[in-house]
């Protein structure tokens, strides 16, 4: 019962104390005396300067009642405080608030759950009051600590435990709302506060994840669930906290999340981690998304030596964050994301290679295979992240990323790549090549450029084609698939899937547009380079069915997207050259590969003949295919790529009607207006340094006559060199390349570059001019009867017009495939 005083003493007491005493009844069960409470409220509003004294006196009574466990009077005192707080709004309320917060602190410090909940409810009411002026001295450190502790309540009674945790979460929510509305709101974002608030919320959010492991998005909670479920309430509070974060304090709110996930080992499995970062990415302002991505990348760097599953869990979280951020503002982190991911891809391959080496040394190690599989999980997660991120970028940024990744691909014999592979052996280097090309394949997926020059600039095309000559069929497959992604601007590739003889190409409903001037220029400049790589790719001795399918698709896409009449002729020349190479078999290919090339040529000529719709050409192709179906089915893709296909012992005994004949094709195309003069010139791939870089044997051992013919296109300071006298000694030096000096190598490189990139008309004119000059000089030599000392090696027969000049001795040398007309 409250202490009663005599009437004389009561009259001498201050009025505010008498008014406060009167609100307490004789029996606390009767509750607050409303009439006297109205008087106290009127007095406080009329004399606001007395508020601080009223608050101090109420706090004194409350403290005494708490110590004496008079819960009834405690409830009455808090009810009175709440009413006074809601009724009074003036500057004088500041001192009263201090008394109020002191009383709330007393309740929270008590060990009784009911008083703790009561104090929390009063604080939440106070937090919803908007004060007129900011408070420059008030701090909430105690309340942050106390409410955070309540969020981790371990009371034995589940209902009471839940009630205390809900009170703690609501208290944190009140602190957040109160502080972010104050001028000094930055104090709540200090690390010492965030390190308590964020883990407390995540702790309660985690509980629902353990109980409810539902797949898919959860249903929207009702209002009752929000009040009664700690996990739902904690999630709402977490969203509100992040939604109020600004540029300067974003990192302080995110870093405790990493600490919580690390401490509780929630990266493997990572369902809760993914859930948390989805909440973060959707709650923060869009322009701050790159801050979160930077934090994830930094955390990945700090855990680069952790187990593969932990790293895979972090990368999966990054994937989810990037998927959300890519729809909004990504900021300056684009290259940083890819650079970090590629670095970890290299580390993963390095770890995998080291594990394989240790496993081979110590055969008793049973964990090697599981570690390898875990590293593959990491690598696949990185590739998925790179691909998803890249596919959501705008085209101009995607082009930069394509160049960035391509610059990382290591090529044997070069140092142009920027990825550190010093710790990788040959197997590891091959693995990183495959991983990077797979990443590039993901980035280029869905890329649609208006012109092929935009999709395949020279700075990107040259390094891309280099791996296509590697002695690894998987690398070549990836390069071709990347090419298809960039070439296929009308989504025709799915219609061309699988190498086969198409009865009617019109049924495929191929989409195509008129070839623009930029595409025509691209083919004049880079067409020979594309043809060369397709030609050499067909002749690799480790090709499998997929390689031939991709090569066929490459030819078909070039026909659809880039082919004018000139390109069609070049592609047919290429196909005939492939047929001839399979017949002659200078590369000693197996019978399967020879028949595979023949099937590829048949499938492509069937396709191109129907695309250009020349009846005579279609008739010739159809006739050859029909004869092959009856007599040589192994020359058709439907048979050669079938299991247990019967192969011939040789191809030399086959009749000509099984082959596509150049004269027949030229006759059919010439009748339809095509310029077929170049069909009579066999296709010969250019000689470049890529063979050396890609560890392949060069297709020729001597300098091509084309290089010699075009030598006058190289600028020279010495004009006399263009009219140098052609002697047998000069011919010997031109053909014998065993002692070529560095100057000659540079000259050869420039000639090759000129031949690759100069327009065809210019090259043809130069070839004709040089051929005439060579013919005239040889005639002069013969007329002057220059006869060097004879040599037992033999004579050189030179044909000029209708005359044959023999008995011209030559020095002992080799003339492989050299014929001077």
CSV table of N, CA and C in Angstrom, one decimal, residues 156-296:
chain,number,residue,atom,x,y,z
A,156,UNK,N,13.2,-20.8,-19.5
A,156,UNK,CA,12.8,-22.2,-19.6
A,156,UNK,C,11.4,-22.4,-20.2
A,157,UNK,N,10.5,-21.4,-19.9
A,157,UNK,CA,9.1,-21.5,-20.4
A,157,UNK,C,9.1,-21.0,-21.9
A,158,UNK,N,8.7,-21.8,-22.8
A,158,UNK,CA,8.7,-21.4,-24.2
A,158,UNK,C,7.9,-20.2,-24.5
A,159,UNK,N,6.7,-20.1,-23.9
A,159,UNK,CA,5.8,-18.9,-24.1
A,159,UNK,C,6.5,-17.7,-23.6
A,160,UNK,N,7.0,-17.7,-22.4
A,160,UNK,CA,7.7,-16.6,-21.8
A,160,UNK,C,8.9,-16.2,-22.6
A,161,UNK,N,9.7,-17.2,-23.1
A,161,UNK,CA,10.8,-17.0,-23.9
A,161,UNK,C,10.5,-16.2,-25.2
A,162,UNK,N,9.4,-16.7,-25.8
A,162,UNK,CA,8.9,-16.0,-27.0
A,162,UNK,C,8.5,-14.6,-26.8
A,163,UNK,N,7.8,-14.4,-25.6
A,163,UNK,CA,7.3,-13.1,-25.3
A,163,UNK,C,8.5,-12.1,-25.1
A,164,UNK,N,9.5,-12.6,-24.4
A,164,UNK,CA,10.7,-11.7,-24.1
A,164,UNK,C,11.4,-11.4,-25.4
A,165,UNK,N,11.6,-12.4,-26.3
A,165,UNK,CA,12.2,-12.1,-27.5
A,165,UNK,C,11.5,-11.2,-28.4
A,166,UNK,N,10.2,-11.3,-28.4
A,166,UNK,CA,9.4,-10.3,-29.2
A,166,UNK,C,9.5,-8.9,-28.6
A,167,UNK,N,9.5,-8.9,-27.3
A,167,UNK,CA,9.7,-7.5,-26.6
A,167,UNK,C,11.1,-7.0,-27.0
A,168,UNK,N,12.1,-7.8,-27.0
A,168,UNK,CA,13.5,-7.3,-27.4
A,168,UNK,C,13.5,-6.8,-28.8
A,169,UNK,N,12.9,-7.5,-29.8
A,169,UNK,CA,12.8,-7.1,-31.2
A,169,UNK,C,12.1,-5.8,-31.3
A,170,UNK,N,10.9,-5.7,-30.6
A,170,UNK,CA,10.2,-4.5,-30.7
A,170,UNK,C,10.9,-3.3,-30.1
A,171,UNK,N,11.7,-3.6,-29.1
A,171,UNK,CA,12.5,-2.5,-28.5
A,171,UNK,C,13.6,-2.1,-29.4
A,172,UNK,N,14.3,-3.0,-30.1
A,172,UNK,CA,15.3,-2.6,-31.1
A,172,UNK,C,14.6,-1.8,-32.2
A,173,UNK,N,13.5,-2.2,-32.6
A,173,UNK,CA,12.7,-1.5,-33.7
A,173,UNK,C,12.4,-0.1,-33.2
A,174,UNK,N,12.1,0.1,-31.9
A,174,UNK,CA,11.8,1.4,-31.4
A,174,UNK,C,13.1,2.3,-31.3
A,175,UNK,N,14.2,1.6,-30.9
A,175,UNK,CA,15.5,2.4,-30.9
A,175,UNK,C,15.8,2.9,-32.3
A,176,UNK,N,15.7,2.0,-33.3
A,176,UNK,CA,16.0,2.4,-34.7
A,176,UNK,C,15.1,3.5,-35.1
A,177,UNK,N,13.8,3.4,-34.9
A,177,UNK,CA,12.9,4.5,-35.3
A,177,UNK,C,13.2,5.8,-34.6
A,178,UNK,N,13.5,5.7,-33.3
A,178,UNK,CA,13.8,6.9,-32.6
A,178,UNK,C,15.1,7.6,-33.0
A,179,UNK,N,16.1,6.8,-33.2
A,179,UNK,CA,17.4,7.4,-33.5
A,179,UNK,C,17.5,7.9,-34.9
A,180,UNK,N,16.9,7.2,-35.9
A,180,UNK,CA,17.0,7.7,-37.3
A,180,UNK,C,16.2,8.9,-37.5
A,181,UNK,N,15.3,9.3,-36.6
A,181,UNK,CA,14.5,10.5,-36.8
A,181,UNK,C,15.2,11.7,-36.0
A,182,UNK,N,16.2,11.4,-35.2
A,182,UNK,CA,16.9,12.4,-34.5
A,182,UNK,C,18.0,13.0,-35.4
A,183,UNK,N,18.5,14.2,-35.0
A,183,UNK,CA,19.6,14.7,-35.7
A,183,UNK,C,20.9,14.0,-35.5
A,184,UNK,N,21.0,13.3,-34.3
A,184,UNK,CA,22.2,12.6,-34.0
A,184,UNK,C,22.0,11.1,-34.3
A,185,UNK,N,21.2,10.8,-35.3
A,185,UNK,CA,20.9,9.4,-35.6
A,185,UNK,C,22.1,8.6,-36.0
A,186,UNK,N,23.3,9.3,-36.4
A,186,UNK,CA,24.4,8.5,-36.8
A,186,UNK,C,25.0,7.7,-35.7
A,187,UNK,N,24.6,8.0,-34.4
A,187,UNK,CA,25.2,7.2,-33.3
A,187,UNK,C,24.7,5.7,-33.4
A,188,UNK,N,23.5,5.5,-33.8
A,188,UNK,CA,23.0,4.1,-33.8
A,188,UNK,C,23.8,3.2,-34.8
A,189,UNK,N,24.4,3.9,-35.8
A,189,UNK,CA,25.1,3.1,-36.9
A,189,UNK,C,26.5,2.8,-36.5
A,190,UNK,N,26.9,3.2,-35.4
A,190,UNK,CA,28.3,2.9,-35.0
A,190,UNK,C,28.5,1.4,-34.9
A,191,UNK,N,29.7,0.9,-35.1
A,191,UNK,CA,29.9,-0.5,-35.2
A,191,UNK,C,29.5,-1.2,-33.9
A,192,UNK,N,29.8,-0.6,-32.7
A,192,UNK,CA,29.5,-1.3,-31.4
A,192,UNK,C,28.0,-1.5,-31.2
A,193,UNK,N,27.1,-0.7,-31.9
A,193,UNK,CA,25.7,-0.9,-31.8
A,193,UNK,C,25.2,-1.9,-32.9
A,194,UNK,N,25.7,-1.7,-34.1
A,194,UNK,CA,25.4,-2.7,-35.1
A,194,UNK,C,25.8,-4.1,-34.8
A,195,UNK,N,26.9,-4.3,-34.1
A,195,UNK,CA,27.4,-5.6,-33.8
A,195,UNK,C,26.5,-6.3,-32.8
A,196,UNK,N,25.6,-5.5,-32.2
A,196,UNK,CA,24.6,-6.1,-31.2
A,196,UNK,C,23.2,-6.3,-31.9
A,197,UNK,N,22.9,-5.2,-32.6
A,197,UNK,CA,21.5,-5.2,-33.2
A,197,UNK,C,21.3,-6.3,-34.3
A,198,UNK,N,22.2,-6.3,-35.3
A,198,UNK,CA,22.1,-7.2,-36.5
A,198,UNK,C,22.2,-8.6,-36.1
A,199,UNK,N,23.1,-9.1,-35.3
A,199,UNK,CA,23.1,-10.5,-34.9
A,199,UNK,C,21.9,-10.9,-34.1
A,200,UNK,N,21.3,-10.0,-33.3
A,200,UNK,CA,20.1,-10.3,-32.5
A,200,UNK,C,19.0,-10.6,-33.5
A,201,UNK,N,18.8,-9.7,-34.5
A,201,UNK,CA,17.8,-10.0,-35.5
A,201,UNK,C,18.0,-11.2,-36.3
A,202,UNK,N,19.2,-11.5,-36.7
A,202,UNK,CA,19.5,-12.7,-37.5
A,202,UNK,C,19.3,-13.9,-36.7
A,203,UNK,N,19.6,-13.9,-35.4
A,203,UNK,CA,19.4,-15.0,-34.5
A,203,UNK,C,17.9,-15.4,-34.5
A,204,UNK,N,17.0,-14.5,-34.4
A,204,UNK,CA,15.6,-14.8,-34.4
A,204,UNK,C,15.1,-15.2,-35.8
A,205,UNK,N,15.7,-14.5,-36.8
A,205,UNK,CA,15.3,-14.9,-38.2
A,205,UNK,C,15.7,-16.4,-38.5
A,206,UNK,N,16.8,-16.8,-37.9
A,206,UNK,CA,17.4,-18.1,-38.2
A,206,UNK,C,16.5,-19.2,-37.6
A,207,UNK,N,15.8,-18.9,-36.6
A,207,UNK,CA,15.0,-19.9,-36.0
A,207,UNK,C,13.8,-20.4,-36.9
A,208,UNK,N,13.2,-19.5,-37.6
A,208,UNK,CA,12.2,-19.9,-38.5
A,208,UNK,C,12.7,-20.7,-39.7
A,209,UNK,N,14.0,-20.4,-40.1
A,209,UNK,CA,14.6,-21.2,-41.1
A,209,UNK,C,14.8,-22.6,-40.7
A,210,UNK,N,15.1,-22.8,-39.4
A,210,UNK,CA,15.4,-24.2,-38.9
A,210,UNK,C,14.1,-24.9,-38.8
A,211,UNK,N,13.0,-24.2,-38.4
A,211,UNK,CA,11.7,-24.9,-38.2
A,211,UNK,C,11.0,-25.1,-39.5
A,212,UNK,N,11.0,-24.0,-40.3
A,212,UNK,CA,10.3,-24.0,-41.6
A,212,UNK,C,11.2,-24.0,-42.8
A,213,UNK,N,11.5,-25.1,-43.4
A,213,UNK,CA,12.4,-25.2,-44.5
A,213,UNK,C,11.7,-25.3,-45.8
A,214,UNK,N,10.7,-24.4,-46.0
A,214,UNK,CA,9.9,-24.4,-47.2
A,214,UNK,C,10.7,-24.0,-48.4
A,215,UNK,N,10.3,-24.6,-49.5
A,215,UNK,CA,11.0,-24.3,-50.8
A,215,UNK,C,10.1,-23.3,-51.5
A,216,UNK,N,10.8,-22.3,-52.0
A,216,UNK,CA,10.1,-21.2,-52.8
A,216,UNK,C,9.8,-20.1,-51.9
A,217,UNK,N,9.2,-19.0,-52.4
A,217,UNK,CA,8.9,-17.8,-51.6
A,217,UNK,C,7.9,-18.1,-50.5
A,218,UNK,N,8.1,-17.6,-49.3
A,218,UNK,CA,7.1,-17.8,-48.2
A,218,UNK,C,5.9,-17.0,-48.5
A,219,UNK,N,4.8,-17.4,-47.9
A,219,UNK,CA,3.5,-16.7,-48.0
A,219,UNK,C,3.6,-15.4,-47.1
A,220,UNK,N,2.8,-14.4,-47.5
A,220,UNK,CA,2.8,-13.2,-46.7
A,220,UNK,C,2.2,-13.4,-45.3
A,221,UNK,N,2.9,-13.0,-44.3
A,221,UNK,CA,2.4,-13.3,-42.9
A,221,UNK,C,1.2,-12.3,-42.6
A,222,UNK,N,0.3,-12.8,-41.8
A,222,UNK,CA,-0.8,-12.0,-41.4
A,222,UNK,C,-0.4,-11.0,-40.3
A,223,UNK,N,-1.3,-10.1,-39.9
A,223,UNK,CA,-0.9,-9.1,-38.9
A,223,UNK,C,-0.7,-9.8,-37.6
A,224,UNK,N,-1.5,-10.9,-37.3
A,224,UNK,CA,-1.3,-11.6,-36.0
A,224,UNK,C,0.1,-12.3,-36.0
A,225,UNK,N,0.5,-12.8,-37.2
A,225,UNK,CA,1.8,-13.5,-37.2
A,225,UNK,C,2.9,-12.5,-37.0
A,226,UNK,N,2.8,-11.3,-37.5
A,226,UNK,CA,3.8,-10.3,-37.3
A,226,UNK,C,4.0,-10.0,-35.8
A,227,UNK,N,2.9,-10.0,-35.1
A,227,UNK,CA,3.0,-9.7,-33.7
A,227,UNK,C,3.4,-10.8,-32.8
A,228,UNK,N,3.1,-12.0,-33.2
A,228,UNK,CA,3.4,-13.2,-32.4
A,228,UNK,C,4.6,-14.0,-32.8
A,229,UNK,N,5.1,-13.8,-34.0
A,229,UNK,CA,6.2,-14.6,-34.5
A,229,UNK,C,7.5,-13.8,-34.4
A,230,UNK,N,8.5,-14.2,-33.6
A,230,UNK,CA,9.7,-13.5,-33.5
A,230,UNK,C,10.5,-13.4,-34.8
A,231,UNK,N,10.4,-14.5,-35.6
A,231,UNK,CA,11.2,-14.5,-36.9
A,231,UNK,C,10.6,-13.4,-37.8
A,232,UNK,N,9.3,-13.4,-38.0
A,232,UNK,CA,8.7,-12.5,-38.9
A,232,UNK,C,8.9,-11.0,-38.4
A,233,UNK,N,8.8,-10.8,-37.1
A,233,UNK,CA,9.0,-9.5,-36.6
A,233,UNK,C,10.5,-9.0,-36.7
A,234,UNK,N,11.4,-10.0,-36.5
A,234,UNK,CA,12.8,-9.7,-36.7
A,234,UNK,C,13.1,-9.3,-38.2
A,235,UNK,N,12.5,-10.1,-39.1
A,235,UNK,CA,12.8,-9.8,-40.5
A,235,UNK,C,12.3,-8.4,-40.9
A,236,UNK,N,11.1,-8.1,-40.4
A,236,UNK,CA,10.5,-6.7,-40.7
A,236,UNK,C,11.4,-5.6,-40.1
A,237,UNK,N,11.9,-5.9,-38.9
A,237,UNK,CA,12.8,-4.9,-38.3
A,237,UNK,C,14.1,-4.8,-39.1
A,238,UNK,N,14.6,-5.9,-39.6
A,238,UNK,CA,15.9,-5.9,-40.3
A,238,UNK,C,15.7,-5.2,-41.6
A,239,UNK,N,14.5,-5.4,-42.3
A,239,UNK,CA,14.3,-4.7,-43.5
A,239,UNK,C,14.2,-3.1,-43.3
A,240,UNK,N,13.5,-2.8,-42.2
A,240,UNK,CA,13.4,-1.4,-41.8
A,240,UNK,C,14.7,-0.8,-41.5
A,241,UNK,N,15.6,-1.5,-40.8
A,241,UNK,CA,16.9,-1.0,-40.5
A,241,UNK,C,17.7,-0.7,-41.8
A,242,UNK,N,17.7,-1.7,-42.7
A,242,UNK,CA,18.5,-1.5,-43.9
A,242,UNK,C,17.9,-0.4,-44.8
A,243,UNK,N,16.6,-0.3,-44.8
A,243,UNK,CA,15.9,0.7,-45.6
A,243,UNK,C,16.3,2.1,-45.2
A,244,UNK,N,16.7,2.3,-43.9
A,244,UNK,CA,17.1,3.6,-43.4
A,244,UNK,C,18.6,3.8,-43.5
A,245,UNK,N,19.3,2.8,-44.0
A,245,UNK,CA,20.8,3.0,-44.1
A,245,UNK,C,21.1,3.9,-45.2
A,246,UNK,N,22.2,4.7,-45.0
A,246,UNK,CA,22.6,5.7,-46.0
A,246,UNK,C,24.0,5.3,-46.6
A,247,UNK,N,24.5,6.1,-47.4
A,247,UNK,CA,25.8,5.8,-48.1
A,247,UNK,C,26.9,5.6,-47.0
A,248,UNK,N,26.9,6.4,-46.0
A,248,UNK,CA,28.1,6.4,-45.1
A,248,UNK,C,28.0,5.2,-44.1
A,249,UNK,N,26.8,4.7,-43.8
A,249,UNK,CA,26.7,3.7,-42.8
A,249,UNK,C,26.3,2.3,-43.3
A,250,UNK,N,26.2,2.1,-44.6
A,250,UNK,CA,25.8,0.9,-45.2
A,250,UNK,C,26.7,-0.3,-44.8
A,251,UNK,N,28.0,0.0,-44.9
A,251,UNK,CA,28.9,-1.1,-44.6
A,251,UNK,C,28.8,-1.6,-43.1
A,252,UNK,N,28.6,-0.6,-42.2
A,252,UNK,CA,28.5,-1.0,-40.8
A,252,UNK,C,27.3,-1.9,-40.5
A,253,UNK,N,26.2,-1.8,-41.4
A,253,UNK,CA,25.0,-2.6,-41.2
A,253,UNK,C,25.2,-4.0,-41.8
A,254,UNK,N,26.1,-4.1,-42.8
A,254,UNK,CA,26.3,-5.4,-43.6
A,254,UNK,C,27.3,-6.3,-43.0
A,255,UNK,N,28.4,-5.7,-42.4
A,255,UNK,CA,29.5,-6.5,-41.9
A,255,UNK,C,29.1,-7.4,-40.8
A,256,UNK,N,28.3,-7.0,-39.8
A,256,UNK,CA,27.8,-8.0,-38.8
A,256,UNK,C,27.1,-9.2,-39.4
A,257,UNK,N,26.5,-9.1,-40.6
A,257,UNK,CA,25.9,-10.2,-41.2
A,257,UNK,C,26.9,-11.3,-41.5
A,258,UNK,N,28.1,-10.9,-42.1
A,258,UNK,CA,29.2,-11.8,-42.4
A,258,UNK,C,29.7,-12.5,-41.1
A,259,UNK,N,29.9,-11.7,-40.1
A,259,UNK,CA,30.4,-12.2,-38.8
A,259,UNK,C,29.4,-13.3,-38.3
A,260,UNK,N,28.1,-13.0,-38.3
A,260,UNK,CA,27.1,-14.0,-37.8
A,260,UNK,C,27.1,-15.3,-38.6
A,261,UNK,N,27.2,-15.1,-40.0
A,261,UNK,CA,27.2,-16.3,-40.8
A,261,UNK,C,28.5,-17.1,-40.6
A,262,UNK,N,29.6,-16.4,-40.4
A,262,UNK,CA,30.9,-17.1,-40.2
A,262,UNK,C,30.8,-17.9,-38.8
A,263,UNK,N,30.4,-17.2,-37.8
A,263,UNK,CA,30.4,-17.7,-36.4
A,263,UNK,C,29.5,-19.0,-36.3
A,264,UNK,N,28.3,-18.9,-37.0
A,264,UNK,CA,27.4,-20.1,-36.9
A,264,UNK,C,27.6,-21.0,-38.1
A,265,UNK,N,28.6,-20.8,-38.9
A,265,UNK,CA,28.9,-21.7,-40.0
A,265,UNK,C,27.7,-22.0,-40.9
A,266,UNK,N,27.2,-20.8,-41.4
A,266,UNK,CA,26.0,-20.9,-42.2
A,266,UNK,C,26.2,-20.7,-43.7
A,267,UNK,N,27.5,-20.9,-44.1
A,267,UNK,CA,27.8,-20.8,-45.6
A,267,UNK,C,27.6,-22.2,-46.2
A,268,UNK,N,27.6,-23.2,-45.5
A,268,UNK,CA,27.4,-24.6,-46.0
A,268,UNK,C,26.6,-25.4,-45.0
A,269,UNK,N,25.3,-25.6,-45.3
A,269,UNK,CA,24.6,-25.1,-46.5
A,269,UNK,C,24.3,-23.6,-46.3
A,270,UNK,N,24.0,-23.0,-47.4
A,270,UNK,CA,23.9,-21.5,-47.4
A,270,UNK,C,22.5,-20.9,-47.7
A,271,UNK,N,21.4,-21.7,-47.4
A,271,UNK,CA,20.1,-21.3,-47.6
A,271,UNK,C,19.8,-20.0,-46.8
A,272,UNK,N,20.2,-20.0,-45.6
A,272,UNK,CA,19.9,-18.8,-44.7
A,272,UNK,C,20.7,-17.6,-45.2
A,273,UNK,N,22.0,-17.9,-45.6
A,273,UNK,CA,22.8,-16.8,-46.1
A,273,UNK,C,22.2,-16.1,-47.3
A,274,UNK,N,21.7,-17.0,-48.3
A,274,UNK,CA,21.0,-16.5,-49.5
A,274,UNK,C,19.8,-15.7,-49.1
A,275,UNK,N,19.0,-16.2,-48.1
A,275,UNK,CA,17.8,-15.5,-47.7
A,275,UNK,C,18.2,-14.1,-47.1
A,276,UNK,N,19.2,-14.0,-46.3
A,276,UNK,CA,19.6,-12.8,-45.7
A,276,UNK,C,20.0,-11.7,-46.7
A,277,UNK,N,20.8,-12.2,-47.7
A,277,UNK,CA,21.3,-11.2,-48.7
A,277,UNK,C,20.2,-10.8,-49.7
A,278,UNK,N,19.2,-11.7,-49.9
A,278,UNK,CA,18.1,-11.2,-50.7
A,278,UNK,C,17.3,-10.1,-50.0
A,279,UNK,N,17.2,-10.3,-48.7
A,279,UNK,CA,16.5,-9.2,-47.9
A,279,UNK,C,17.3,-7.9,-48.0
A,280,UNK,N,18.6,-8.1,-47.9
A,280,UNK,CA,19.5,-6.9,-47.9
A,280,UNK,C,19.4,-6.2,-49.2
A,281,UNK,N,19.5,-6.9,-50.3
A,281,UNK,CA,19.5,-6.3,-51.6
A,281,UNK,C,18.2,-5.7,-52.0
A,282,UNK,N,17.1,-6.3,-51.5
A,282,UNK,CA,15.8,-5.7,-51.8
A,282,UNK,C,15.4,-4.5,-50.9
A,283,UNK,N,16.1,-4.4,-49.7
A,283,UNK,CA,15.7,-3.4,-48.7
A,283,UNK,C,16.5,-2.2,-48.9
A,284,UNK,N,17.8,-2.2,-49.3
A,284,UNK,CA,18.6,-1.0,-49.4
A,284,UNK,C,18.2,-0.2,-50.6
A,285,UNK,N,18.6,1.0,-50.7
A,285,UNK,CA,18.4,1.8,-51.8
A,285,UNK,C,19.2,1.3,-53.0
A,286,UNK,N,18.7,1.3,-54.2
A,286,UNK,CA,19.3,0.7,-55.4
A,286,UNK,C,20.7,1.2,-55.6
A,287,UNK,N,20.9,2.5,-55.4
A,287,UNK,CA,22.2,3.1,-55.7
A,287,UNK,C,23.3,2.6,-54.8
A,288,UNK,N,23.0,1.9,-53.7
A,288,UNK,CA,24.0,1.4,-52.8
A,288,UNK,C,24.3,-0.1,-53.0
A,289,UNK,N,23.7,-0.7,-54.0
A,289,UNK,CA,23.9,-2.1,-54.2
A,289,UNK,C,25.3,-2.5,-54.4
A,290,UNK,N,26.1,-1.7,-55.1
A,290,UNK,CA,27.5,-2.0,-55.3
A,290,UNK,C,28.3,-2.1,-54.0
A,291,UNK,N,27.9,-1.4,-53.0
A,291,UNK,CA,28.5,-1.5,-51.7
A,291,UNK,C,28.4,-2.9,-51.1
A,292,UNK,N,27.2,-3.5,-51.2
A,292,UNK,CA,27.1,-4.9,-50.7
A,292,UNK,C,27.9,-5.8,-51.5
A,293,UNK,N,27.9,-5.7,-52.9
A,293,UNK,CA,28.7,-6.5,-53.7
A,293,UNK,C,30.2,-6.4,-53.4
A,294,UNK,N,30.7,-5.2,-53.1
A,294,UNK,CA,32.0,-5.1,-52.7
A,294,UNK,C,32.3,-5.8,-51.4
A,295,UNK,N,31.4,-5.7,-50.5
A,295,UNK,CA,31.6,-6.4,-49.2
A,295,UNK,C,31.7,-7.9,-49.4
A,296,UNK,N,30.8,-8.4,-50.2
A,296,UNK,CA,30.8,-9.9,-50.5
A,296,UNK,C,32.1,-10.3,-51.2
